[in-house]
mmCIF file of C-alpha atoms in Angstrom:
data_model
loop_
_atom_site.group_PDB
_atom_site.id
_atom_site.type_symbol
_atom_site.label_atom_id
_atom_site.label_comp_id
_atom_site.label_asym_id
_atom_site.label_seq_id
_atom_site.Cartn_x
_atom_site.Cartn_y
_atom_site.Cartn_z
ATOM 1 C CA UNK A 1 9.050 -4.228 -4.464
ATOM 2 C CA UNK A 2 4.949 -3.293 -4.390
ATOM 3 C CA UNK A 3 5.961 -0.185 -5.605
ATOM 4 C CA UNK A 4 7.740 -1.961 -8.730
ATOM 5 C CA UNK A 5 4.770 -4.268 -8.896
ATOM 6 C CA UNK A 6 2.167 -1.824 -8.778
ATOM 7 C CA UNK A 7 4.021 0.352 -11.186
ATOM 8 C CA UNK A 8 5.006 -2.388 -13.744
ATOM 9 C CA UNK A 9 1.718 -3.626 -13.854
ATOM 10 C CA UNK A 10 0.285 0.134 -15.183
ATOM 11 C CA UNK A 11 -1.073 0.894 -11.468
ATOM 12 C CA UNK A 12 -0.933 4.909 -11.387
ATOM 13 C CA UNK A 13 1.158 5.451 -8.068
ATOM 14 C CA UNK A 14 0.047 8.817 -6.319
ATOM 15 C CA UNK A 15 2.981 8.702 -3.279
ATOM 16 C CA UNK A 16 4.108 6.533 0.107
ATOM 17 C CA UNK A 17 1.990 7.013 3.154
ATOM 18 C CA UNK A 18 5.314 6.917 5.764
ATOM 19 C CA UNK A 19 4.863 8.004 9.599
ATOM 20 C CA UNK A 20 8.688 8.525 10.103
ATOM 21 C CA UNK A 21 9.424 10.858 6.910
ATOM 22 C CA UNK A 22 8.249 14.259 6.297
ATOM 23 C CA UNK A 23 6.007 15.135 3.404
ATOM 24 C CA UNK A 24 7.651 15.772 0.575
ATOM 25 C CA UNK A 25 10.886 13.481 0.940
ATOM 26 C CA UNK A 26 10.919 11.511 -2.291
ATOM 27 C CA UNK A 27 11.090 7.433 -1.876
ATOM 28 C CA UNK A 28 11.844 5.503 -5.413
ATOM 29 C CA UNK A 29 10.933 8.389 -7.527
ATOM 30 C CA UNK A 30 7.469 9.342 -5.704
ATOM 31 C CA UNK A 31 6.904 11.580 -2.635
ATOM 32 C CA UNK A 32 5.938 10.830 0.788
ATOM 33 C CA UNK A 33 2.196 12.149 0.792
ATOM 34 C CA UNK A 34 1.591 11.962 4.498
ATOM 35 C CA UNK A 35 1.181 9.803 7.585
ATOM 36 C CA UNK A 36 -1.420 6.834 7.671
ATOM 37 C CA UNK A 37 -3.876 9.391 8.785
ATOM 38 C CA UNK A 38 -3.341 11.424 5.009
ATOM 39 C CA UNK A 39 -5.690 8.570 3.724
ATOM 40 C CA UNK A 40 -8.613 9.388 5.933
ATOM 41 C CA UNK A 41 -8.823 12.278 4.092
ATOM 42 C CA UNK A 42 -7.823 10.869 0.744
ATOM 43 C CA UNK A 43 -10.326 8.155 -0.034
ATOM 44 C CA UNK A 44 -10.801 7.814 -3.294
ATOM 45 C CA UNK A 45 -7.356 6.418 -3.446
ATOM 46 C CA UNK A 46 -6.576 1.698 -3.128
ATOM 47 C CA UNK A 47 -3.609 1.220 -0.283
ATOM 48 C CA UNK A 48 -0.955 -1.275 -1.438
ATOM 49 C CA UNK A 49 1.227 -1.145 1.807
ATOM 50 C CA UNK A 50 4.700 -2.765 1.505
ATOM 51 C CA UNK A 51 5.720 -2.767 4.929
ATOM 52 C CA UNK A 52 8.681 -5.551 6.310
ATOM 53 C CA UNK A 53 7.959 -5.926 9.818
ATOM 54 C CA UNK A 54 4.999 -8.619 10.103
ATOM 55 C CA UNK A 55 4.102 -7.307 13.521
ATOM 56 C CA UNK A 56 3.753 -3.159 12.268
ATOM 57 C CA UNK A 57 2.041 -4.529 9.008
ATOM 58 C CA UNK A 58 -0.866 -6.335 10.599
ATOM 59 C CA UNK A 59 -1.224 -3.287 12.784
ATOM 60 C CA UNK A 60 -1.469 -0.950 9.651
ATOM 61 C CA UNK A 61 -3.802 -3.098 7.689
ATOM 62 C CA UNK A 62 -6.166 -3.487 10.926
ATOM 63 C CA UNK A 63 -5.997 -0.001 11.518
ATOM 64 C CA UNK A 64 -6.576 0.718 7.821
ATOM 65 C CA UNK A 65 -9.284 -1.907 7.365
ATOM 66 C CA UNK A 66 -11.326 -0.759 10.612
ATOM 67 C CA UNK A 67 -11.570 2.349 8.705
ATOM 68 C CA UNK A 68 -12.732 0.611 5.762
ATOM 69 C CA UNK A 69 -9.843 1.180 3.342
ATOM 70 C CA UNK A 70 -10.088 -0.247 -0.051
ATOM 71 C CA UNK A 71 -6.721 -2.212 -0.514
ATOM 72 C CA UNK A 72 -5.492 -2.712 -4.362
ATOM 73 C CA UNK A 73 -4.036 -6.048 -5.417
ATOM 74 C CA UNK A 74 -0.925 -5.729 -7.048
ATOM 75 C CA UNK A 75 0.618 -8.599 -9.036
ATOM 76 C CA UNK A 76 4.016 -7.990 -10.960
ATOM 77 C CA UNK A 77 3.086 -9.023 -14.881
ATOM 78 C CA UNK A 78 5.812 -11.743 -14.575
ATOM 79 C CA UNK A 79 4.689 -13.322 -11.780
ATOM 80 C CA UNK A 80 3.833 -16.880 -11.950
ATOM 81 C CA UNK A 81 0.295 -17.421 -10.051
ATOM 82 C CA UNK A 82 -1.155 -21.370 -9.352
ATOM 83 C CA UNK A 83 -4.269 -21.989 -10.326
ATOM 84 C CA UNK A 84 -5.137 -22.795 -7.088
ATOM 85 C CA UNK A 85 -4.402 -19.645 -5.807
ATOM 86 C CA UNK A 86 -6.990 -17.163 -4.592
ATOM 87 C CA UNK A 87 -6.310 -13.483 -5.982
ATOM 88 C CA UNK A 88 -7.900 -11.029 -3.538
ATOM 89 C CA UNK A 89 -7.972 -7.748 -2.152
ATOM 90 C CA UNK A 90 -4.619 -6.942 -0.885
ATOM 91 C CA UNK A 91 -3.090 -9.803 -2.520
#
């Protein structure tokens, strides 16, 4: 769904960042690029991380962040945002 988000929205999407599948395996019509560690090398490049599992997220975006990571915000162009919301990196 960030992936849709990002992509809707006119984000240019460069691959997935996956530790359990090998470079190369394509994931909703873009490529795995690499392991978390494939954006130590890589950045010039905003992570929007989609990941499920609250627990393995907030130990990605620590991990990331500690590393000082820029994070993109992604909102879908039909979503409906309050006023009152806050719009942030890695919203």
């Amino acid at each position: 769904m960030v992936a849709e988000a990002a992509a809707t929205g006119g984000a240019e999407i460069v691959g997935f960042l996956d530790d359990h599948l090998a470079v190369g395996t394509p994931v909703l019509g873009w490529r795995v690029l690499g392991t978390l560690d494939w954006i130590g090398h890589n950045r010039d490049v905003a992570v929007a991380h989609g990941i499920g599992v609250n627990s393995i997220r907030q130990q990605a975006t620590w991990s990331l962040d500690t590393k000082g990571i820029t994070f993109a915000t992604v909102i879908h162009p039909s979503a409906v945002v309050s006023t009152y919301a806050e719009i942030a990196a890695g919203s």
